[in-house]
Amino acid sequence: MRVRPGLTLHETLDHLNAGFDADADADADLPPLRLTTAQRAAWERIVDRVAREAGPVASEEYPSSPTLETTGPPGRIQLDHRADTADIEVAYRHSGRAARDLMERACRVARIVEDESGLTGYDFEVDQPTRTGDPARAAARLAGVSDWPGTTWARTADNGRSPNSPPCGGRIRGRAGR
């Protein structure tokens, strides 16, 4: 996210969210994203650096955003870049060493986005900036959510109670089953 001059990251988010109307925005036809020359150059640098520093990537351009996905181990990371914002998503199916490796890679990708685009990254899952954040905290969160179904459903089967869903959401976030 591009932090507005004179505001903090959270103040910028509050300002953007103040004008959001979920009912109106859900049905709106969004115009295709048109990157400026500088934004296009930043995107190309991001793709090149991620491929060099984080491993093989596949890149596609959709009307809403250019998208990059890492391919191969330790797991898939998806980056959607929308000019002044970007989202990184990982699948909730990694724990232990796999979660640590994946989140180290995701944090590396986030830092590349910050370096090349001037955006400020924040991991809302663990409440830390991506520039100075600890990938181990993000990995522990990822592993906890990944392990939740097995441990919760096992307990549910033992005591007959309904499981509660884990908290989810954030700018570096995961999607079940991806």
GROMACS .gro file of C-alpha atoms in nm:
model
  178
    1MET     CA    1   0.000   0.000   0.000
    2ARG     CA    2   0.123   0.347  -0.075
    3VAL     CA    3   0.116   0.543   0.251
    4ARG     CA    4  -0.022   0.892   0.201
    5PRO     CA    5   0.213   1.178   0.288
    6GLY     CA    6   0.176   1.288   0.649
    7LEU     CA    7  -0.021   0.975   0.748
    8THR     CA    8   0.079   0.643   0.904
    9LEU     CA    9  -0.001   0.314   0.736
   10HIS     CA   10  -0.301   0.262   0.965
   11GLU     CA   11  -0.429   0.618   0.908
   12THR     CA   12  -0.402   0.564   0.532
   13LEU     CA   13  -0.603   0.242   0.564
   14ASP     CA   14  -0.866   0.415   0.778
   15HIS     CA   15  -0.896   0.690   0.517
   16LEU     CA   16  -0.937   0.439   0.232
   17ASN     CA   17  -1.183   0.222   0.425
   18ALA     CA   18  -1.398   0.519   0.528
   19GLY     CA   19  -1.527   0.550   0.172
   20PHE     CA   20  -1.585   0.178   0.117
   21ASP     CA   21  -1.944   0.068   0.065
   22ALA     CA   22  -1.957  -0.311   0.041
   23ASP     CA   23  -2.306  -0.314  -0.112
   24ALA     CA   24  -2.227  -0.058  -0.380
   25ASP     CA   25  -1.875  -0.186  -0.448
   26ALA     CA   26  -1.981  -0.552  -0.480
   27ASP     CA   27  -2.191  -0.481  -0.789
   28ALA     CA   28  -1.970  -0.216  -0.945
   29ASP     CA   29  -1.802  -0.285  -1.277
   30LEU     CA   30  -1.441  -0.209  -1.212
   31PRO     CA   31  -1.252  -0.047  -1.496
   32PRO     CA   32  -0.944  -0.236  -1.613
   33LEU     CA   33  -0.627  -0.143  -1.431
   34ARG     CA   34  -0.399   0.071  -1.641
   35LEU     CA   35  -0.050   0.087  -1.498
   36THR     CA   36   0.149   0.404  -1.556
   37THR     CA   37   0.488   0.375  -1.723
   38ALA     CA   38   0.657   0.394  -1.379
   39GLN     CA   39   0.420   0.134  -1.229
   40ARG     CA   40   0.477  -0.098  -1.529
   41ALA     CA   41   0.855  -0.062  -1.488
   42ALA     CA   42   0.824  -0.139  -1.114
   43TRP     CA   43   0.613  -0.449  -1.191
   44GLU     CA   44   0.872  -0.575  -1.440
   45ARG     CA   45   1.151  -0.521  -1.184
   46ILE     CA   46   0.945  -0.708  -0.923
   47VAL     CA   47   0.892  -1.006  -1.155
   48ASP     CA   48   1.263  -1.016  -1.249
   49ARG     CA   49   1.388  -0.989  -0.891
   50VAL     CA   50   1.143  -1.242  -0.750
   51ALA     CA   51   1.248  -1.489  -1.020
   52ARG     CA   52   1.616  -1.431  -0.937
   53GLU     CA   53   1.590  -1.416  -0.558
   54ALA     CA   54   1.291  -1.632  -0.463
   55GLY     CA   55   1.278  -1.893  -0.739
   56PRO     CA   56   1.079  -1.966  -1.052
   57VAL     CA   57   0.764  -1.765  -1.121
   58ALA     CA   58   0.469  -1.758  -1.356
   59SER     CA   59   0.318  -1.419  -1.438
   60GLU     CA   60  -0.021  -1.332  -1.586
   61GLU     CA   61  -0.202  -1.008  -1.651
   62TYR     CA   62  -0.571  -0.982  -1.571
   63PRO     CA   63  -0.798  -0.679  -1.615
   64SER     CA   64  -0.784  -0.613  -1.241
   65SER     CA   65  -0.410  -0.664  -1.186
   66PRO     CA   66  -0.092  -0.828  -1.297
   67THR     CA   67  -0.035  -1.145  -1.094
   68LEU     CA   68   0.276  -1.341  -1.011
   69GLU     CA   69   0.289  -1.690  -0.863
   70THR     CA   70   0.600  -1.863  -0.738
   71THR     CA   71   0.630  -2.219  -0.862
   72GLY     CA   72   0.802  -2.513  -0.701
   73PRO     CA   73   0.912  -2.569  -0.343
   74PRO     CA   74   0.854  -2.459  -0.075
   75GLY     CA   75   0.502  -2.376  -0.198
   76ARG     CA   76   0.292  -2.137  -0.402
   77ILE     CA   77   0.285  -1.768  -0.322
   78GLN     CA   78   0.054  -1.537  -0.517
   79LEU     CA   79   0.124  -1.166  -0.558
   80ASP     CA   80  -0.143  -0.936  -0.701
   81HIS     CA   81  -0.019  -0.585  -0.780
   82ARG     CA   82  -0.275  -0.306  -0.823
   83ALA     CA   83  -0.061   0.002  -0.882
   84ASP     CA   84  -0.075   0.151  -0.531
   85THR     CA   85  -0.157  -0.169  -0.343
   86ALA     CA   86  -0.042  -0.530  -0.349
   87ASP     CA   87  -0.155  -0.850  -0.180
   88ILE     CA   88   0.042  -1.164  -0.109
   89GLU     CA   89  -0.147  -1.484  -0.043
   90VAL     CA   90  -0.030  -1.828   0.063
   91ALA     CA   91  -0.225  -2.150   0.108
   92TYR     CA   92  -0.306  -2.267   0.460
   93ARG     CA   93  -0.161  -2.614   0.431
   94HIS     CA   94   0.193  -2.580   0.560
   95SER     CA   95   0.331  -2.643   0.905
   96GLY     CA   96   0.668  -2.694   1.069
   97ARG     CA   97   0.973  -2.642   0.849
   98ALA     CA   98   0.752  -2.608   0.537
   99ALA     CA   99   0.566  -2.313   0.696
  100ARG     CA  100   0.894  -2.146   0.792
  101ASP     CA  101   1.042  -2.190   0.443
  102LEU     CA  102   0.725  -2.063   0.276
  103MET     CA  103   0.693  -1.756   0.499
  104GLU     CA  104   1.061  -1.668   0.460
  105ARG     CA  105   0.998  -1.673   0.086
  106ALA     CA  106   0.676  -1.469   0.120
  107CYS     CA  107   0.856  -1.208   0.330
  108ARG     CA  108   1.137  -1.195   0.073
  109VAL     CA  109   0.876  -1.132  -0.200
  110ALA     CA  110   0.710  -0.861   0.013
  111ARG     CA  111   1.043  -0.684   0.067
  112ILE     CA  112   1.115  -0.694  -0.307
  113VAL     CA  113   0.774  -0.533  -0.372
  114GLU     CA  114   0.857  -0.262  -0.117
  115ASP     CA  115   1.204  -0.201  -0.267
  116GLU     CA  116   1.086  -0.182  -0.627
  117SER     CA  117   0.750  -0.007  -0.591
  118GLY     CA  118   0.789   0.219  -0.289
  119LEU     CA  119   0.485   0.056  -0.126
  120THR     CA  120   0.479  -0.015   0.248
  121GLY     CA  121   0.402  -0.374   0.343
  122TYR     CA  122   0.224  -0.494   0.655
  123ASP     CA  123   0.132  -0.845   0.767
  124PHE     CA  124  -0.202  -0.806   0.942
  125GLU     CA  125  -0.208  -1.175   1.036
  126VAL     CA  126   0.072  -1.117   1.288
  127ASP     CA  127   0.056  -0.738   1.321
  128GLN     CA  128   0.404  -0.657   1.194
  129PRO     CA  129   0.564  -0.462   0.909
  130THR     CA  130   0.696  -0.684   0.632
  131ARG     CA  131   1.021  -0.486   0.610
  132THR     CA  132   1.129  -0.555   0.969
  133GLY     CA  133   0.893  -0.835   1.064
  134ASP     CA  134   0.994  -1.179   1.182
  135PRO     CA  135   0.914  -1.453   0.929
  136ALA     CA  136   0.914  -1.705   1.218
  137ARG     CA  137   0.607  -1.530   1.369
  138ALA     CA  138   0.429  -1.547   1.035
  139ALA     CA  139   0.528  -1.914   0.999
  140ALA     CA  140   0.394  -1.995   1.347
  141ARG     CA  141   0.063  -1.828   1.256
  142LEU     CA  142   0.047  -2.014   0.924
  143ALA     CA  143   0.124  -2.346   1.094
  144GLY     CA  144  -0.136  -2.281   1.364
  145VAL     CA  145  -0.408  -2.215   1.108
  146SER     CA  146  -0.291  -2.505   0.891
  147ASP     CA  147  -0.297  -2.745   1.185
  148TRP     CA  148  -0.631  -2.614   1.317
  149PRO     CA  149  -0.866  -2.846   1.121
  150GLY     CA  150  -0.692  -3.165   1.226
  151THR     CA  151  -0.663  -3.075   1.592
  152THR     CA  152  -1.007  -2.914   1.619
  153TRP     CA  153  -1.194  -3.180   1.427
  154ALA     CA  154  -1.019  -3.452   1.626
  155ARG     CA  155  -1.128  -3.281   1.952
  156THR     CA  156  -1.478  -3.229   1.812
  157ALA     CA  157  -1.512  -3.598   1.733
  158ASP     CA  158  -1.402  -3.677   2.091
  159ASN     CA  159  -1.641  -3.440   2.269
  160GLY     CA  160  -1.925  -3.383   2.022
  161ARG     CA  161  -1.889  -3.001   2.013
  162SER     CA  162  -1.889  -2.786   1.700
  163PRO     CA  163  -1.554  -2.636   1.608
  164ASN     CA  164  -1.502  -2.260   1.591
  165SER     CA  165  -1.329  -2.127   1.284
  166PRO     CA  166  -0.984  -1.973   1.321
  167PRO     CA  167  -0.938  -1.599   1.277
  168CYS     CA  168  -0.820  -1.513   0.927
  169GLY     CA  169  -0.746  -1.206   0.717
  170GLY     CA  170  -0.471  -0.963   0.640
  171ARG     CA  171  -0.252  -0.836   0.363
  172ILE     CA  172  -0.036  -1.146   0.365
  173ARG     CA  173  -0.308  -1.398   0.396
  174GLY     CA  174  -0.392  -1.752   0.301
  175ARG     CA  175  -0.673  -1.935   0.135
  176ALA     CA  176  -0.775  -2.282   0.231
  177GLY     CA  177  -0.736  -2.545  -0.036
  178ARG     CA  178  -0.515  -2.348  -0.272
   0.00000   0.00000   0.00000
